[in-house]
Amino acid sequence: MPVPTLARVTGALVLIVGLVAGCDSGAAEPAAPSGATRVFTADNGDITIPVAPKRVVATGYAVPALLEAGAPLVGISTWQRGLPMMSAKDRAAYDRLAKVAGESAAETNYEAIAQAEPDLIVIGVPKPVLADIDLDRLRAIAPVVALGPSLPSAWRDLSRKQADAAGALATFDTVRAAYVDKTKQLAAKYAGVLPKLKFAHLGAYGEVANGNFQREFNGSWGTNVAQDLGANYYGEVKVKGTGSKAVSEYPSIEELPSAFAAADVITYTVSADGSVPKGVRYVLDSELWKGLPAVKAGKIYPLRYTEAATYGSAMATADAADQALAPLLTS
Amino acid sequence: MTTVHAAPARPRSGTRRAWLVVALVVLAAVAVVSVGVGAHAIAPAAVLRALFAPTGTGDDAVVRHIRAPRALLAVGVGAALGVAGVLVQTISRNPLAEPGILGVTTGAGFAITLGSAAGLTATGAGELMLAVAGSVLATVIVHAVGRGSPLRLVLTGVALSAVLSGVSLGTRLLLPDVFDAYRFWAVGSLAGREQSPMLLPLLAIGLALVGAVLLSRQLDAVALGETVARSLGANVVAIRAGALVLITVLAGAATAIAGPILFVGLIVPHLARRVAGGSVPWLVAYAAVLGPILLLVSDVGSRVLLPTGEVPVAFVTAFLGAPVLIWAVRRYGAAPL
Amino acid sequence: MTAVVLRRGRFSVRVERRTLVVTVVALVVIAGLILLGLCHGAVWASPAKVFAALTGGHGESAVVIRQWRLPRVLAAAVFGAALGAAGAIFQGLTRNPLGSPEVIGLDAGAYTGALVALTVLSGTSGQLVTGAVLGGLVAAAVVYLLSRSGGVFGLRLVVVGIAVNAMLTAVNSWIVLRADLEIAIAAVGWSAGSLNGIGWDDVGVPFAVIGVLLALLASRARSAQQADLGREVAIATGVGLDRLRLQLVFIGVGCTATVTAVAGPIAFIALAAPQIGRRLVAAPGVPVLPAALTGAVLLLATDLLAQVLLAPVSLPAGVVSTVVGGIYLIWLLARKVGRT
């Protein structure tokens, strides 16, 4: 496989050059007048950013993460997807802050960003989307740190990096500690039950409306928080893709019996308000679903808030999973 | 019949009848294959048992509840799109016209977008109603503005399609949830439709097909041009209005069932014309058989092309139909109507 | 015979006067829209401030006006004119109002190239532009080669174009379907066409290319109009029809590809501007100048509207131009129905 090797070599080179350059600039450049700076490694290279930024603009996935971490935000992009999962305090901040971009990165309002006079811009979009943004123009306003999602479960690392860049690690670490505490307790509570069972998850993200169903394995949206409670989602993707395609797949509904035949327990994704999304409803209503062993045994449980991408919202996910899986403790 | 002299190498009636029988046999064969093929391998004997003597196994459920309804849908949608294509090309006298040109498809897509922004598409029935309402509304507007001439009809259709698709694209770019739902509707597919209420749209398609057959003789006169049609005693305005109603019902119901499958309505009339010449009744008959064949073959392809999951059928029809169209236009030139 | 000639002569005089009026009005509107575009932004700048900035004023707002707003409005005017002219060329060549440059597969091909850059490659801006230009040109070349030999040129081009477009569109929807939501939104946003974020670096080469192409077009305008009147007339007047067609296709494709590379496929202007323009000047055929002017007005106005409509969040200009152009075209068509 020549391409990955080449990519790895190039990556290593970039890293080395970056480190050398970082050392160099650290030694040679005088400290910026507005305050101390440091070199931060992001998707778009090694960026010199303020140690303690005072005015931060955030877009994409960085919006919920930095709201939660209490970063000094002065402008954000809209983030409709995250609204149902925001705490009341974050939601109020979201509504109050100036919007500098819509959901589509191409329509970033550069003048509005300049007007917000940020000293740091954190872009939380997947790497390919960066092509749609005029990074040079943004760099003319303030240092730009691009930190985008890769694997679904990688939000843990991603939100930490985003908070780190924005100088808001303190609050972030408090929230994370609370999450870790909670999931540790829950894992202990379920220790006698969950690890012995084979789990499978029916997802609701992506191509689920066309006679397919989404099967999520370990490390995917629907499964990663339940895993922290001790659940193990058996099996793996038949044809590995990148990103979400590495941990979930979309087989035809005809393959439902063979896919879920060995599952002791099946969890499935439901919306924040508890309603069953259309693609999931289609599977639940099909004749083939009714013949599955786990369905016959009554061991099917809905999971809410599976799209959590911050520790704060994942607390709700963990609580919801606890609620949903509680019957397993008594049976 | 003046029409006989109008088209140059018009095939004889006997030849046309023979080819139609051949096409029907092919259709039956393709339908059987489509029930036997799928992601989950089932032996032919088991397929037959599932159809005629079911015992309630998982394989039976796959054949009876998933594949058989899907084949039936393919036949209905294929016939509807093919015949709608013949009608729209005849009344617009434009061999490039297809049902989508009257705004049927974008009308449906527009209604689906706004509907899902308002949270009305949670059920299959809701989506179906929205698609029908959108396509009817679009055609009514196009007809009201463009009824003067075929050219104006086509232009109005294109303009309205642009407006509706622009508004829905804007909505989708602002609302990611709607975007996510729409991108899966936007590529036509026959998969996963078996739980939606199909009886009503299929019934509507059946009735409209009968209507198309009844109207096809009068359309033959219209195809010669308005002046000739008038001199032959045809009520051009009434015939055109009737054809528009049929196109809306056929294309609207097909789009409601399967989402936009644009190419069938364009390619099938062209294929039919190779055998049927310019006679509208024969064109309708051939389109009603060739449409289902094209869609069934594409649907089988859509199931076997990928190791896991499916390719949407609209993708396959494009790749089957487009080369045929290019070949036909290079071999025969762009056929006049 | 003299009566016929006279009538044709009178006819052409009337057309020219009307064309002149339309041209002047359009130029005034364009100038007004450019000024408005320079004033409008996150912070409103008064016309006096704009003039100060253009004549070398200093300060942050002057930089914003000169470096950010000016290239954008100029791009809207030039790109709109280029698209309108390209649309007029294709509609004249194919004698079909549906014969916009889209038909030759440019936009769909460019979208495919951009999608490959976004989803398969790592998606840098350079790859995006290269992918779009390559995809568009390859698609156009394939359509042209497949429809070249013999037969009715126009109709065959359109049919082959529709076929190739259908395949490319299928590929595009399929890629969007399989992509993660963010990338899918970015791709579809790109496909709508947008002038956001355009700076001087982006427009230098495109302006030069479009300028050369439009000058070339102007030098061919007379023979093009004759060709538009029909094959017989063109042959009688000694126009080398095939060579002229090739030149015109080259100009049209060049204009569209250049715009697409910078702004993405702003599709509907090439279709609507020629139709609106010829109705405004009441001309036979599809004249190029009114189409170009209409295109410039359309893109300038809609780019402004796209920024104002949901401010501070803006829409891609292509979305708004599609809606506005479409509504205006419907209105024109409806008015004609009412009269007859």
Tab-separated table of N, CA, C and O in Angstrom, chain B residues 94-96 101 144-148 151-152 154-156 158-160 162-163 165-167 169-170 173-174 176 179-180 183-184 187 263 266 306 310-312 314-315 318-319 322-323 325-326 329-330 333-334, chain C residues 96-98 145-147 149 155-156 158-160 162-164 166-167 170-171 173-174 176-179 181 184-185 188-189 192 268 271 275 279 310 313 315-316 319 322-323 326-327 329-330 333-334 336-337:
chain	number	residue	atom	x	y	z
B	94	ASN	N	-41.079	18.138	-27.859
B	94	ASN	CA	-39.651	18.315	-27.601
B	94	ASN	C	-39.092	16.962	-27.168
B	94	ASN	O	-39.465	16.447	-26.116
B	95	PRO	N	-38.236	16.346	-27.991
B	95	PRO	CA	-37.742	15.016	-27.642
B	95	PRO	C	-36.823	15.024	-26.430
B	95	PRO	O	-36.401	13.973	-25.967
B	96	LEU	N	-36.499	16.211	-25.915
B	96	LEU	CA	-35.635	16.290	-24.729
B	96	LEU	C	-36.441	16.467	-23.468
B	96	LEU	O	-35.896	16.505	-22.367
B	101	ILE	N	-39.509	18.050	-16.296
B	101	ILE	CA	-39.467	19.379	-16.878
B	101	ILE	C	-40.708	20.183	-16.518
B	101	ILE	O	-40.699	21.409	-16.537
B	144	ALA	N	-50.542	26.868	-15.796
B	144	ALA	CA	-51.210	28.166	-15.821
B	144	ALA	C	-50.369	29.205	-16.553
B	144	ALA	O	-50.881	30.002	-17.336
B	145	VAL	N	-49.058	29.195	-16.312
B	145	VAL	CA	-48.197	30.209	-16.923
B	145	VAL	C	-47.827	29.822	-18.354
B	145	VAL	O	-47.810	30.654	-19.252
B	146	GLY	N	-47.555	28.542	-18.587
B	146	GLY	CA	-46.942	28.156	-19.849
B	146	GLY	C	-47.886	27.552	-20.865
B	146	GLY	O	-47.445	27.035	-21.879
B	147	ARG	N	-49.194	27.674	-20.624
B	147	ARG	CA	-50.093	26.919	-21.495
B	147	ARG	C	-50.102	27.422	-22.932
B	147	ARG	O	-50.580	26.745	-23.825
B	148	GLY	N	-49.575	28.619	-23.189
B	148	GLY	CA	-49.645	29.186	-24.534
B	148	GLY	C	-48.981	28.355	-25.616
B	148	GLY	O	-49.560	28.111	-26.668
B	151	LEU	N	-43.006	25.671	-26.215
B	151	LEU	CA	-41.746	26.269	-25.777
B	151	LEU	C	-41.904	26.952	-24.430
B	151	LEU	O	-41.088	26.810	-23.522
B	152	ARG	N	-43.023	27.715	-24.303
B	152	ARG	CA	-43.223	28.439	-23.051
B	152	ARG	C	-43.465	27.463	-21.896
B	152	ARG	O	-43.032	27.697	-20.780
B	154	VAL	N	-42.150	24.510	-21.540
B	154	VAL	CA	-40.851	23.975	-21.126
B	154	VAL	C	-40.073	25.012	-20.328
B	154	VAL	O	-39.530	24.724	-19.254
B	155	LEU	N	-40.063	26.269	-20.833
B	155	LEU	CA	-39.324	27.323	-20.136
B	155	LEU	C	-39.890	27.562	-18.744
B	155	LEU	O	-39.153	27.717	-17.772
B	156	THR	N	-41.213	27.618	-18.646
B	156	THR	CA	-41.825	27.828	-17.338
B	156	THR	C	-41.464	26.694	-16.393
B	156	THR	O	-41.157	26.918	-15.222
B	158	VAL	N	-38.813	24.826	-16.431
B	158	VAL	CA	-37.421	24.972	-16.004
B	158	VAL	C	-37.289	26.094	-14.973
B	158	VAL	O	-36.623	25.938	-13.949
B	159	ALA	N	-37.960	27.222	-15.248
B	159	ALA	CA	-37.858	28.360	-14.328
B	159	ALA	C	-38.438	28.008	-12.958
B	159	ALA	O	-37.829	28.285	-11.925
B	160	LEU	N	-39.617	27.386	-12.948
B	160	LEU	CA	-40.233	27.054	-11.669
B	160	LEU	C	-39.381	26.017	-10.921
B	160	LEU	O	-39.185	26.122	-9.708
B	162	ALA	N	-36.248	25.734	-11.068
B	162	ALA	CA	-35.100	26.447	-10.509
B	162	ALA	C	-35.485	27.166	-9.224
B	162	ALA	O	-34.781	27.105	-8.220
B	163	VAL	N	-36.648	27.855	-9.245
B	163	VAL	CA	-37.078	28.588	-8.056
B	163	VAL	C	-37.275	27.629	-6.882
B	163	VAL	O	-36.740	27.835	-5.787
B	165	SER	N	-36.179	24.528	-6.456
B	165	SER	CA	-34.985	23.839	-5.966
B	165	SER	C	-34.065	24.827	-5.261
B	165	SER	O	-33.379	24.452	-4.311
B	166	GLY	N	-34.072	26.099	-5.705
B	166	GLY	CA	-33.262	27.103	-5.009
B	166	GLY	C	-33.733	27.323	-3.586
B	166	GLY	O	-32.943	27.322	-2.648
B	167	VAL	N	-35.044	27.481	-3.417
B	167	VAL	CA	-35.586	27.695	-2.072
B	167	VAL	C	-35.299	26.479	-1.199
B	167	VAL	O	-34.875	26.608	-0.043
B	169	LEU	N	-32.925	24.266	-1.564
B	169	LEU	CA	-31.489	24.157	-1.281
B	169	LEU	C	-31.084	25.132	-0.176
B	169	LEU	O	-30.338	24.775	0.737
B	170	GLY	N	-31.602	26.364	-0.259
B	170	GLY	CA	-31.316	27.341	0.791
B	170	GLY	C	-31.755	26.839	2.156
B	170	GLY	O	-31.016	26.910	3.135
B	173	LEU	N	-29.441	24.127	3.402
B	173	LEU	CA	-28.118	24.576	3.847
B	173	LEU	C	-28.196	25.234	5.217
B	173	LEU	O	-27.221	25.301	5.947
B	174	LEU	N	-29.366	25.746	5.558
B	174	LEU	CA	-29.518	26.380	6.867
B	174	LEU	C	-29.893	25.370	7.948
B	174	LEU	O	-29.651	25.600	9.123
B	176	PRO	N	-29.301	21.579	8.960
B	176	PRO	CA	-28.600	20.325	8.670
B	176	PRO	C	-29.478	19.083	8.790
B	176	PRO	O	-29.290	18.130	8.038
B	179	PHE	N	-31.325	18.768	5.665
B	179	PHE	CA	-30.338	18.387	4.650
B	179	PHE	C	-30.100	16.884	4.691
B	179	PHE	O	-30.113	16.206	3.670
B	180	ASP	N	-29.891	16.380	5.898
B	180	ASP	CA	-29.571	14.977	6.070
B	180	ASP	C	-30.715	14.096	5.571
B	180	ASP	O	-30.498	13.116	4.864
B	183	ARG	N	-31.063	14.393	1.517
B	183	ARG	CA	-30.079	13.825	0.586
B	183	ARG	C	-30.370	12.352	0.332
B	183	ARG	O	-29.936	11.810	-0.680
B	184	PHE	N	-31.102	11.714	1.227
B	184	PHE	CA	-31.424	10.312	0.982
B	184	PHE	C	-32.687	10.174	0.150
B	184	PHE	O	-32.868	9.219	-0.577
B	187	VAL	N	-31.970	10.859	-4.007
B	187	VAL	CA	-31.536	9.847	-4.957
B	187	VAL	C	-32.597	8.766	-4.967
B	187	VAL	O	-32.793	8.073	-3.987
B	263	PHE	N	-34.156	9.669	-15.245
B	263	PHE	CA	-33.738	9.295	-16.575
B	263	PHE	C	-34.724	8.401	-17.322
B	263	PHE	O	-34.779	8.416	-18.542
B	266	LEU	N	-37.083	9.937	-19.807
B	266	LEU	CA	-36.459	10.478	-21.018
B	266	LEU	C	-36.042	9.371	-21.975
B	266	LEU	O	-36.289	9.431	-23.175
B	306	LEU	N	-22.783	-3.717	-4.809
B	306	LEU	CA	-21.918	-3.457	-3.660
B	306	LEU	C	-21.849	-4.668	-2.743
B	306	LEU	O	-22.824	-5.408	-2.634
B	310	GLU	N	-26.590	-1.032	-0.684
B	310	GLU	CA	-27.104	-0.973	-2.042
B	310	GLU	C	-26.697	0.321	-2.722
B	310	GLU	O	-26.425	1.316	-2.075
B	311	VAL	N	-26.709	0.280	-4.039
B	311	VAL	CA	-26.593	1.495	-4.839
B	311	VAL	C	-28.019	1.944	-5.132
B	311	VAL	O	-28.845	1.119	-5.494
B	312	PRO	N	-28.349	3.235	-4.971
B	312	PRO	CA	-29.718	3.648	-5.290
B	312	PRO	C	-30.036	3.387	-6.749
B	312	PRO	O	-29.174	3.506	-7.614
B	314	ALA	N	-31.687	4.966	-8.938
B	314	ALA	CA	-31.556	6.101	-9.866
B	314	ALA	C	-30.140	6.183	-10.433
B	314	ALA	O	-29.932	6.601	-11.564
B	315	PHE	N	-29.182	5.777	-9.624
B	315	PHE	CA	-27.790	5.740	-10.060
B	315	PHE	C	-27.628	4.734	-11.196
B	315	PHE	O	-26.996	5.006	-12.210
B	318	ALA	N	-29.289	5.734	-14.529
B	318	ALA	CA	-28.486	6.724	-15.243
B	318	ALA	C	-27.379	6.039	-16.020
B	318	ALA	O	-27.137	6.331	-17.190
B	319	PHE	N	-26.698	5.088	-15.379
B	319	PHE	CA	-25.571	4.455	-16.055
B	319	PHE	C	-25.986	3.415	-17.082
B	319	PHE	O	-25.214	3.045	-17.949
B	322	ALA	N	-27.951	6.267	-19.970
B	322	ALA	CA	-27.184	7.300	-20.657
B	322	ALA	C	-26.380	6.771	-21.850
B	322	ALA	O	-26.465	7.328	-22.939
B	323	PRO	N	-25.623	5.681	-21.669
B	323	PRO	CA	-24.884	5.176	-22.836
B	323	PRO	C	-25.822	4.768	-23.971
B	323	PRO	O	-25.496	4.978	-25.146
B	325	LEU	N	-28.666	6.116	-24.673
B	325	LEU	CA	-29.133	7.350	-25.311
B	325	LEU	C	-28.055	7.919	-26.238
B	325	LEU	O	-28.335	8.340	-27.365
B	326	ILE	N	-26.803	7.911	-25.755
B	326	ILE	CA	-25.705	8.430	-26.579
B	326	ILE	C	-25.556	7.578	-27.840
B	326	ILE	O	-25.441	8.086	-28.955
B	329	VAL	N	-28.450	8.331	-30.265
B	329	VAL	CA	-28.385	9.614	-30.953
B	329	VAL	C	-27.249	9.627	-31.974
B	329	VAL	O	-27.326	10.276	-33.007
B	330	ARG	N	-26.204	8.869	-31.701
B	330	ARG	CA	-25.111	8.796	-32.677
B	330	ARG	C	-25.491	7.911	-33.856
B	330	ARG	O	-25.110	8.155	-34.989
B	333	GLY	N	-29.283	9.689	-35.044
B	333	GLY	CA	-29.524	11.136	-34.982
B	333	GLY	C	-30.636	11.384	-33.984
B	333	GLY	O	-31.293	10.447	-33.513
B	334	ALA	N	-30.847	12.646	-33.608
B	334	ALA	CA	-31.914	12.971	-32.666
B	334	ALA	C	-33.245	12.825	-33.399
B	334	ALA	O	-33.514	13.547	-34.345
C	96	ASN	N	-31.784	26.077	-28.574
C	96	ASN	CA	-32.634	25.466	-27.566
C	96	ASN	C	-32.468	26.272	-26.288
C	96	ASN	O	-31.357	26.467	-25.824
C	97	PRO	N	-33.579	26.767	-25.745
C	97	PRO	CA	-33.466	27.577	-24.528
C	97	PRO	C	-32.913	26.786	-23.349
C	97	PRO	O	-32.513	27.365	-22.344
C	98	LEU	N	-32.903	25.446	-23.492
C	98	LEU	CA	-32.339	24.638	-22.404
C	98	LEU	C	-30.844	24.435	-22.609
C	98	LEU	O	-30.189	23.788	-21.818
C	145	LEU	N	-16.846	15.700	-28.039
C	145	LEU	CA	-16.330	14.682	-28.948
C	145	LEU	C	-17.432	13.701	-29.342
C	145	LEU	O	-17.533	13.301	-30.500
C	146	LEU	N	-18.269	13.323	-28.360
C	146	LEU	CA	-19.319	12.352	-28.660
C	146	LEU	C	-20.376	12.926	-29.585
C	146	LEU	O	-21.081	12.199	-30.263
C	147	SER	N	-20.533	14.261	-29.595
C	147	SER	CA	-21.625	14.827	-30.381
C	147	SER	C	-21.106	15.493	-31.655
C	147	SER	O	-21.857	16.132	-32.364
C	149	SER	N	-19.442	14.418	-34.731
C	149	SER	CA	-19.477	14.049	-36.141
C	149	SER	C	-20.887	14.105	-36.725
C	149	SER	O	-21.789	13.413	-36.275
C	155	LEU	N	-28.925	19.807	-31.547
C	155	LEU	CA	-29.761	18.858	-30.823
C	155	LEU	C	-28.933	17.698	-30.295
C	155	LEU	O	-29.096	17.258	-29.162
C	156	ARG	N	-28.003	17.227	-31.132
C	156	ARG	CA	-27.182	16.100	-30.702
C	156	ARG	C	-26.332	16.477	-29.494
C	156	ARG	O	-26.198	15.704	-28.549
C	158	VAL	N	-27.086	18.619	-27.248
C	158	VAL	CA	-27.943	18.676	-26.065
C	158	VAL	C	-28.261	17.277	-25.562
C	158	VAL	O	-28.215	17.005	-24.349
C	159	VAL	N	-28.562	16.359	-26.482
C	159	VAL	CA	-28.928	15.000	-26.052
C	159	VAL	C	-27.736	14.319	-25.381
C	159	VAL	O	-27.859	13.749	-24.293
C	160	VAL	N	-26.570	14.383	-26.031
C	160	VAL	CA	-25.384	13.771	-25.421
C	160	VAL	C	-25.090	14.439	-24.083
C	160	VAL	O	-24.771	13.777	-23.089
C	162	ILE	N	-27.195	15.836	-22.037
C	162	ILE	CA	-28.146	15.362	-21.026
C	162	ILE	C	-27.721	13.994	-20.509
C	162	ILE	O	-27.755	13.724	-19.301
C	163	ALA	N	-27.293	13.128	-21.428
C	163	ALA	CA	-26.888	11.779	-21.022
C	163	ALA	C	-25.675	11.823	-20.096
C	163	ALA	O	-25.673	11.210	-19.024
C	164	VAL	N	-24.649	12.576	-20.504
C	164	VAL	CA	-23.439	12.653	-19.675
C	164	VAL	C	-23.760	13.313	-18.332
C	164	VAL	O	-23.317	12.863	-17.273
C	166	ALA	N	-26.583	13.243	-16.793
C	166	ALA	CA	-27.340	12.314	-15.944
C	166	ALA	C	-26.392	11.403	-15.190
C	166	ALA	O	-26.559	11.164	-13.989
C	167	MET	N	-25.358	10.921	-15.893
C	167	MET	CA	-24.409	10.034	-15.219
C	167	MET	C	-23.622	10.782	-14.148
C	167	MET	O	-23.473	10.303	-13.022
C	170	ALA	N	-25.702	11.520	-11.169
C	170	ALA	CA	-25.884	10.318	-10.352
C	170	ALA	C	-24.653	10.081	-9.482
C	170	ALA	O	-24.772	9.811	-8.284
C	171	VAL	N	-23.478	10.207	-10.096
C	171	VAL	CA	-22.236	10.026	-9.326
C	171	VAL	C	-22.182	11.048	-8.189
C	171	VAL	O	-21.889	10.707	-7.037
C	173	SER	N	-24.636	12.754	-6.620
C	173	SER	CA	-25.573	12.508	-5.521
C	173	SER	C	-25.104	11.330	-4.691
C	173	SER	O	-25.274	11.300	-3.472
C	174	TRP	N	-24.523	10.371	-5.365
C	174	TRP	CA	-24.054	9.173	-4.673
C	174	TRP	C	-22.918	9.517	-3.713
C	174	TRP	O	-22.907	9.090	-2.562
C	176	VAL	N	-22.354	12.458	-2.373
C	176	VAL	CA	-22.927	13.255	-1.289
C	176	VAL	C	-23.644	12.353	-0.290
C	176	VAL	O	-23.581	12.543	0.923
C	177	LEU	N	-24.296	11.322	-0.825
C	177	LEU	CA	-25.028	10.385	0.021
C	177	LEU	C	-24.101	9.658	0.975
C	177	LEU	O	-24.417	9.412	2.134
C	178	ARG	N	-22.929	9.294	0.467
C	178	ARG	CA	-22.025	8.470	1.266
C	178	ARG	C	-21.146	9.296	2.188
C	178	ARG	O	-20.529	8.738	3.085
C	179	ALA	N	-21.061	10.598	1.953
C	179	ALA	CA	-20.138	11.420	2.735
C	179	ALA	C	-20.708	11.697	4.119
C	179	ALA	O	-21.916	11.602	4.339
C	181	LEU	N	-21.930	14.063	7.161
C	181	LEU	CA	-22.846	15.194	7.011
C	181	LEU	C	-22.122	16.517	6.758
C	181	LEU	O	-22.494	17.270	5.860
C	184	ALA	N	-20.708	16.638	3.331
C	184	ALA	CA	-21.806	16.708	2.366
C	184	ALA	C	-22.345	18.131	2.280
C	184	ALA	O	-22.561	18.660	1.188
C	185	ILE	N	-22.528	18.780	3.429
C	185	ILE	CA	-23.041	20.152	3.415
C	185	ILE	C	-22.045	21.078	2.720
C	185	ILE	O	-22.418	21.912	1.899
C	188	VAL	N	-22.258	20.451	-1.074
C	188	VAL	CA	-23.472	20.992	-1.688
C	188	VAL	C	-23.428	22.522	-1.665
C	188	VAL	O	-23.837	23.178	-2.622
C	189	GLY	N	-22.872	23.079	-0.583
C	189	GLY	CA	-22.710	24.526	-0.518
C	189	GLY	C	-21.808	25.018	-1.640
C	189	GLY	O	-22.113	26.006	-2.307
C	192	ALA	N	-23.540	25.126	-5.025
C	192	ALA	CA	-24.508	26.191	-5.268
C	192	ALA	C	-23.817	27.415	-5.868
C	192	ALA	O	-24.440	28.229	-6.534
C	268	PHE	N	-27.740	28.873	-12.871
C	268	PHE	CA	-28.960	29.303	-13.521
C	268	PHE	C	-28.807	30.590	-14.317
C	268	PHE	O	-29.608	30.884	-15.194
C	271	LEU	N	-28.631	30.218	-17.963
C	271	LEU	CA	-29.896	29.831	-18.585
C	271	LEU	C	-30.871	31.002	-18.626
C	271	LEU	O	-31.518	31.268	-19.637
C	275	GLN	N	-32.381	34.526	-21.823
C	275	GLN	CA	-33.825	34.573	-22.072
C	275	GLN	C	-34.420	35.894	-21.592
C	275	GLN	O	-35.282	36.479	-22.241
C	279	ARG	N	-35.749	39.117	-24.183
C	279	ARG	CA	-37.100	39.655	-24.026
C	279	ARG	C	-37.054	41.154	-23.737
C	279	ARG	O	-37.943	41.889	-24.135
C	310	LEU	N	-30.488	36.932	5.360
C	310	LEU	CA	-30.514	36.299	6.682
C	310	LEU	C	-29.332	36.769	7.518
C	310	LEU	O	-28.801	36.034	8.322
C	313	VAL	N	-25.841	35.636	8.933
C	313	VAL	CA	-25.577	34.414	8.193
C	313	VAL	C	-25.956	34.650	6.740
C	313	VAL	O	-26.999	35.229	6.471
C	315	LEU	N	-26.321	33.272	2.528
C	315	LEU	CA	-26.575	32.109	1.690
C	315	LEU	C	-25.603	32.138	0.510
C	315	LEU	O	-25.113	33.197	0.153
C	316	PRO	N	-25.344	30.983	-0.140
C	316	PRO	CA	-24.563	31.026	-1.376
C	316	PRO	C	-25.307	31.857	-2.424
C	316	PRO	O	-26.530	31.724	-2.561
C	319	VAL	N	-27.709	30.125	-4.870
C	319	VAL	CA	-29.056	29.767	-4.428
C	319	VAL	C	-30.013	30.914	-4.713
C	319	VAL	O	-31.090	30.733	-5.292
C	322	THR	N	-30.630	31.671	-8.474
C	322	THR	CA	-31.551	30.701	-9.049
C	322	THR	C	-32.991	31.111	-8.785
C	322	THR	O	-33.827	31.139	-9.684
C	323	VAL	N	-33.274	31.465	-7.532
C	323	VAL	CA	-34.649	31.806	-7.160
C	323	VAL	C	-35.087	33.101	-7.842
C	323	VAL	O	-36.151	33.162	-8.477
C	326	GLY	N	-35.305	32.764	-11.659
C	326	GLY	CA	-36.444	31.923	-12.008
C	326	GLY	C	-37.759	32.664	-11.868
C	326	GLY	O	-38.617	32.628	-12.760
C	327	ILE	N	-37.920	33.402	-10.769
C	327	ILE	CA	-39.166	34.140	-10.552
C	327	ILE	C	-39.336	35.192	-11.642
C	327	ILE	O	-40.427	35.351	-12.213
C	329	LEU	N	-38.096	35.176	-14.659
C	329	LEU	CA	-38.398	34.524	-15.928
C	329	LEU	C	-39.871	34.099	-15.975
C	329	LEU	O	-40.563	34.282	-16.987
C	330	ILE	N	-40.360	33.568	-14.878
C	330	ILE	CA	-41.777	33.164	-14.829
C	330	ILE	C	-42.664	34.383	-15.029
C	330	ILE	O	-43.651	34.343	-15.770
C	333	LEU	N	-42.761	35.353	-18.596
C	333	LEU	CA	-43.570	34.410	-19.370
C	333	LEU	C	-45.047	34.620	-19.085
C	333	LEU	O	-45.884	34.608	-19.985
C	334	ALA	N	-45.375	34.848	-17.820
C	334	ALA	CA	-46.779	35.011	-17.428
C	334	ALA	C	-47.351	36.278	-18.043
C	334	ALA	O	-48.495	36.316	-18.481
C	336	LYS	N	-46.592	37.638	-20.802
C	336	LYS	CA	-46.847	37.401	-22.206
C	336	LYS	C	-48.152	36.629	-22.399
C	336	LYS	O	-48.923	36.904	-23.313
C	337	VAL	N	-48.404	35.688	-21.501
C	337	VAL	CA	-49.651	34.925	-21.588
C	337	VAL	C	-50.838	35.863	-21.409
C	337	VAL	O	-51.814	35.817	-22.134
